[in-house]
């Protein structure tokens, strides 16, 4: 009981950027700018999709959900990091750390599943265009998003409950700028066999299956596009996938790279720096990728901002 009470009263230290004290004012300004750009860019995508009737399609329904998740995803970690940089503090309470880890897991998994759902949407649109409206109707769109939420929330609850049963030693310095599951498990002085098994099983299942679905969808898309006789038709078909492919490549290359490196190097400050790519940079770039490469989104944004449609 005493051990449990001591654990609940712990304060973790997020020391991800503490090795660069002279750069902290610069980092504060940089991350604040990136956070504001992320929130503004993704909110504009959501408002454009809601306000323009021409964007009331499954593709933009999923895109607006992805933008909402990206705002929540980056808001889970960046505000606390900005507060710590501003106050020159590294502390986060035990309850705050558990809450941050839980919401981070929810939104990173949602990002993962929504990217797979968007690949499925493009697969149906290109490979089965005549049946697209029947296959990807409003009911199925809602079920796909609801299912993504259900799996993500359930997985986050399971991982959080498994961490709550652990006791932590006196060493609570975390070489990261947020409470990340793998780093937390490494700090415990309890037996972590069950945590490790569930964590790696979930990583394989929840990361590999959506990625496999994305790869399968694009293999089928490429086969269908090759069968199109006109070069203009091929370009038009591929242009609808270009933005999604850019976002998928950015998300998986940075996210999987970070987790593979953290598995090899358990206590490295470089992991925190690398994590910035998929926790801050990727959500910031997503709205730019979609708006710059998509005429419908650009037209809706101009209309929303008071320009000519």
Coordinates of C-alpha atoms in Angstrom, one line a residue:
X1 CA 0.0 0.0 0.0
X2 CA 2.9 2.4 0.8
X3 CA 4.5 1.6 -2.5
X4 CA 1.2 2.4 -4.3
X5 CA 0.8 5.7 -2.5
X6 CA 4.4 6.7 -3.2
X7 CA 3.9 5.9 -6.9
X8 CA 0.7 8.0 -7.0
X9 CA 2.6 10.9 -5.5
X10 CA 5.5 10.7 -8.0
X11 CA 6.5 13.6 -10.2
X12 CA 8.1 12.6 -13.6
X13 CA 10.7 14.8 -15.2
X14 CA 10.5 15.3 -19.0
X15 CA 14.1 15.9 -19.8
X16 CA 13.9 15.6 -23.6
X17 CA 15.3 19.1 -24.4
X18 CA 17.0 19.9 -21.1
X19 CA 20.4 19.1 -22.6
X20 CA 20.1 22.3 -24.7
X21 CA 19.2 25.1 -22.2
X22 CA 20.6 27.8 -24.4
X23 CA 18.2 26.8 -27.1
X24 CA 15.1 26.7 -25.0
X25 CA 13.8 30.2 -25.9
X26 CA 14.3 29.5 -29.6
X27 CA 12.6 26.1 -29.2
X28 CA 9.7 27.7 -27.4
X29 CA 9.1 30.2 -30.3
X30 CA 9.6 27.4 -32.9
X31 CA 7.2 25.0 -31.3
X32 CA 4.6 27.7 -30.5
X33 CA 4.6 28.7 -34.1
X34 CA 4.3 25.1 -35.3
X35 CA 1.5 24.4 -32.9
X36 CA -0.5 27.5 -34.0
X37 CA 0.0 26.6 -37.6
X38 CA -1.2 23.0 -36.9
X39 CA -4.3 24.1 -35.2
X40 CA -5.2 26.9 -37.7
X41 CA -4.4 24.7 -40.8
X42 CA -6.4 21.7 -39.6
X43 CA -9.4 23.9 -38.4
X44 CA -9.5 25.6 -41.8
X45 CA -9.7 22.1 -43.5
X46 CA -12.6 21.2 -41.2
X47 CA -14.5 24.4 -41.8
X48 CA -13.9 24.2 -45.5
X49 CA -15.3 20.6 -45.6
X50 CA -18.3 21.7 -43.6
X51 CA -19.1 24.9 -45.4
X52 CA -18.7 23.8 -49.0
X53 CA -21.5 21.4 -50.2
X54 CA -19.2 20.1 -52.9
X55 CA -17.0 18.7 -50.2
X56 CA -19.8 16.7 -48.6
X57 CA -18.4 13.4 -49.8
X58 CA -16.8 10.4 -48.0
X59 CA -13.3 11.5 -49.0
X60 CA -13.6 14.9 -47.3
X61 CA -15.6 13.5 -44.4
X62 CA -12.6 11.3 -43.6
X63 CA -10.2 14.2 -44.2
X64 CA -12.0 16.4 -41.8
X65 CA -12.0 13.7 -39.1
X66 CA -8.2 13.3 -39.7
X67 CA -7.7 17.0 -39.3
X68 CA -9.7 17.0 -36.0
X69 CA -7.6 14.1 -34.7
X70 CA -4.4 15.9 -35.7
X71 CA -5.4 18.9 -33.7
X72 CA -6.2 16.7 -30.6
X73 CA -3.0 14.6 -31.2
X74 CA -0.7 17.6 -31.2
X75 CA -2.6 19.3 -28.3
X76 CA -1.9 16.2 -26.1
X77 CA 1.8 16.9 -26.0
X78 CA 2.8 20.3 -27.3
X79 CA 1.0 22.7 -24.8
X80 CA 2.7 20.9 -21.8
X81 CA 6.0 21.0 -23.6
X82 CA 5.6 24.8 -24.2
X83 CA 4.6 25.3 -20.6
X84 CA 7.7 23.5 -19.4
X85 CA 10.0 25.4 -21.8
X86 CA 8.5 28.7 -20.7
X87 CA 8.7 28.0 -17.0
X88 CA 12.1 26.2 -17.3
X89 CA 10.4 23.2 -15.5
X90 CA 10.5 19.6 -16.5
X91 CA 7.8 18.3 -14.1
X92 CA 4.6 16.5 -14.8
X93 CA 2.5 14.8 -12.1
X94 CA 1.7 11.1 -12.1
X95 CA -1.9 11.7 -12.9
X96 CA -1.0 14.1 -15.7
X97 CA 1.5 11.7 -17.1
X98 CA -1.1 8.8 -17.2
X99 CA -3.7 11.1 -18.8
X100 CA -1.2 12.3 -21.4
X101 CA -0.1 8.8 -22.3
X102 CA -3.7 7.7 -22.6
X103 CA -4.8 10.5 -25.0
X104 CA -1.6 10.2 -27.0
X105 CA -2.3 6.5 -27.6
X106 CA -5.9 7.2 -28.6
X107 CA -5.1 9.8 -31.1
X108 CA -2.0 8.2 -32.6
X109 CA -4.0 5.0 -33.2
X110 CA -6.9 7.1 -34.7
X111 CA -4.4 8.7 -37.1
X112 CA -3.3 5.2 -38.1
X113 CA -6.8 3.8 -38.7
X114 CA -8.1 6.9 -40.5
X115 CA -5.2 6.7 -42.9
X116 CA -6.2 3.1 -43.6
X117 CA -9.9 4.1 -44.0
X118 CA -8.9 6.8 -46.5
X119 CA -6.9 4.3 -48.5
X120 CA -10.0 2.1 -48.6
X121 CA -12.1 5.0 -49.8
X122 CA -9.6 5.7 -52.7
X123 CA -9.5 2.0 -53.5
X124 CA -13.3 1.8 -53.9
X125 CA -13.5 5.2 -55.8
X126 CA -10.9 4.1 -58.4
X127 CA -11.5 0.3 -58.6
X128 CA -15.3 0.3 -58.3
X129 CA -16.4 3.8 -59.4
X130 CA -19.9 2.7 -60.5
X131 CA -20.6 1.2 -57.1
X132 CA -18.8 3.8 -55.0
X133 CA -21.9 5.6 -53.7
X134 CA -23.5 2.3 -52.7
X135 CA -20.4 0.9 -51.0
X136 CA -19.1 4.0 -49.2
X137 CA -22.4 5.4 -48.1
X138 CA -23.0 7.7 -45.1
X139 CA -23.8 4.7 -42.8
X140 CA -20.6 2.9 -43.7
X141 CA -18.5 6.1 -43.3
X142 CA -19.9 6.6 -39.8
X143 CA -19.3 3.0 -38.9
X144 CA -15.7 3.1 -40.1
X145 CA -15.0 6.2 -38.0
X146 CA -16.8 4.8 -35.0
X147 CA -15.0 1.5 -35.3
X148 CA -11.6 3.4 -35.4
X149 CA -12.6 5.3 -32.2
X150 CA -13.7 2.1 -30.5
X151 CA -10.5 0.2 -31.2
X152 CA -8.3 3.2 -30.3
X153 CA -10.0 3.9 -27.0
X154 CA -10.0 0.2 -26.0
X155 CA -6.4 -0.2 -26.8
X156 CA -5.4 3.0 -24.9
X157 CA -7.5 1.9 -21.9
X158 CA -5.8 -1.5 -21.8
X159 CA -2.3 -0.1 -22.0
X160 CA -3.0 2.6 -19.4
X161 CA -4.5 0.0 -17.0
X162 CA -1.4 -2.2 -17.4
X163 CA 0.9 0.8 -16.6
X164 CA -1.2 1.8 -13.6
X165 CA -0.4 -1.6 -11.9
X166 CA 3.3 -0.8 -12.1
X167 CA 5.4 0.7 -9.3
X168 CA 8.1 3.2 -10.2
X169 CA 11.6 3.5 -8.7
X170 CA 13.3 6.7 -7.6
X171 CA 14.6 7.2 -11.1
X172 CA 11.8 9.1 -12.9
X173 CA 13.8 11.1 -15.4
X174 CA 12.2 10.5 -18.8
X175 CA 14.4 11.2 -21.9
X176 CA 11.4 12.6 -23.8
X177 CA 9.2 15.7 -24.0
X178 CA 6.0 13.7 -23.2
X179 CA 4.9 10.6 -21.4
X180 CA 5.4 7.9 -23.9
X181 CA 4.4 4.3 -23.2
X182 CA 7.6 2.5 -24.0
X183 CA 9.7 5.0 -22.0
X184 CA 7.3 4.7 -19.0
X185 CA 7.6 0.9 -18.9
X186 CA 11.4 1.2 -18.9
X187 CA 11.3 3.4 -15.8
X188 CA 9.4 0.9 -13.6
X189 CA 10.9 -1.4 -11.0
X190 CA 8.1 -3.9 -11.4
X191 CA 8.0 -7.0 -13.6
X192 CA 7.1 -5.7 -17.1
X193 CA 6.7 -9.0 -19.0
X194 CA 3.0 -8.7 -19.4
X195 CA 3.3 -5.0 -20.5
X196 CA 6.0 -5.9 -23.0
X197 CA 4.0 -8.7 -24.5
X198 CA 0.8 -6.6 -24.8
X199 CA 2.8 -3.6 -26.1
X200 CA 4.6 -5.4 -28.8
X201 CA 1.6 -7.6 -29.8
X202 CA -0.5 -4.4 -30.1
X203 CA 2.2 -2.7 -32.1
X204 CA 2.4 -5.5 -34.6
X205 CA -1.4 -5.9 -34.8
X206 CA -2.6 -2.3 -34.8
X207 CA 0.3 -0.9 -36.9
X208 CA 0.8 -3.8 -39.3
X209 CA -2.8 -4.5 -40.2
X210 CA -3.7 -0.9 -41.2
X211 CA -0.4 -0.6 -43.1
X212 CA -1.1 -3.9 -44.9
X213 CA -4.6 -2.6 -45.8
X214 CA -3.1 0.6 -47.2
X215 CA -0.5 -1.3 -49.3
X216 CA -3.1 -3.8 -50.6
X217 CA -5.4 -0.9 -51.5
X218 CA -2.7 0.9 -53.5
X219 CA -1.6 -2.3 -55.2
X220 CA -5.1 -2.7 -56.5
X221 CA -5.3 1.0 -57.4
X222 CA -2.1 0.7 -59.4
X223 CA -3.4 -2.4 -61.2
X224 CA -6.7 -0.5 -62.1
X225 CA -4.8 2.6 -63.2
X226 CA -2.6 0.6 -65.5
X227 CA -5.7 -0.7 -67.2
X228 CA -6.9 2.8 -68.1
X229 CA -6.1 3.5 -71.7
X230 CA -5.8 7.3 -71.7
X231 CA -2.8 9.1 -70.0
X232 CA -5.2 11.9 -68.9
X233 CA -7.4 9.3 -67.1
X234 CA -4.4 7.8 -65.4
X235 CA -3.2 11.2 -64.2
X236 CA -6.7 12.1 -62.9
X237 CA -7.0 8.8 -61.0
X238 CA -3.5 9.1 -59.5
X239 CA -4.0 12.8 -58.5
X240 CA -6.8 11.8 -56.1
X241 CA -4.3 9.6 -54.2
X242 CA -1.2 11.8 -54.3
X243 CA -2.0 13.8 -51.1
X244 CA -2.9 10.7 -49.2
X245 CA 0.2 8.9 -50.2
X246 CA 2.4 11.9 -49.1
X247 CA 0.7 11.9 -45.7
X248 CA 0.9 8.1 -45.3
X249 CA 4.6 8.1 -46.2
X250 CA 5.4 10.9 -43.8
X251 CA 3.4 9.4 -40.9
X252 CA 4.8 5.8 -41.1
X253 CA 8.4 6.7 -42.0
X254 CA 8.7 9.0 -39.0
X255 CA 6.6 7.1 -36.5
X256 CA 8.0 3.6 -37.2
X257 CA 11.5 5.1 -37.4
X258 CA 11.2 6.6 -33.9
X259 CA 9.8 3.4 -32.4
X260 CA 12.5 1.2 -34.0
X261 CA 15.3 3.5 -32.8
X262 CA 13.8 3.8 -29.3
X263 CA 13.7 0.0 -29.1
X264 CA 17.4 -0.1 -30.0
X265 CA 18.5 2.8 -27.8
X266 CA 16.4 2.9 -24.7
X267 CA 17.6 6.1 -23.1
X268 CA 18.6 8.5 -25.8
X269 CA 17.6 12.2 -26.0
X270 CA 17.8 11.8 -29.8
X271 CA 14.5 9.8 -29.5
X272 CA 12.7 13.0 -28.3
X273 CA 14.1 15.0 -31.2
X274 CA 13.0 12.4 -33.7
X275 CA 9.6 12.2 -32.1
X276 CA 9.0 15.8 -33.0
X277 CA 8.7 14.7 -36.6
X278 CA 5.5 12.6 -36.2
X279 CA 4.0 14.4 -33.2
X280 CA 4.4 18.0 -34.3
X281 CA 5.7 18.2 -37.9
X282 CA 3.4 15.7 -39.6
X283 CA 0.1 17.1 -38.1
X284 CA 1.3 20.6 -39.2
X285 CA 2.1 19.5 -42.8
X286 CA -1.1 17.5 -43.4
X287 CA -3.4 20.5 -44.2
X288 CA -0.7 22.0 -46.4
X289 CA -0.3 18.8 -48.4
X290 CA -4.0 18.4 -48.9
X291 CA -4.7 22.0 -49.7
X292 CA -1.8 22.5 -52.1
X293 CA -2.5 19.4 -54.1
X294 CA -6.3 19.5 -54.2
X295 CA -8.2 22.0 -56.3
X296 CA -11.5 21.4 -54.5
X297 CA -10.0 22.1 -51.1
X298 CA -8.2 25.3 -52.4
X299 CA -11.5 26.5 -53.9
X300 CA -13.3 25.9 -50.6
X301 CA -10.6 27.6 -48.6
X302 CA -10.7 30.7 -50.9
X303 CA -14.5 30.8 -50.5
X304 CA -14.2 30.4 -46.7
X305 CA -11.6 33.2 -46.4
X306 CA -13.7 35.6 -48.5
X307 CA -12.0 35.2 -51.9
X308 CA -13.5 34.1 -55.1
X309 CA -14.8 30.5 -55.3

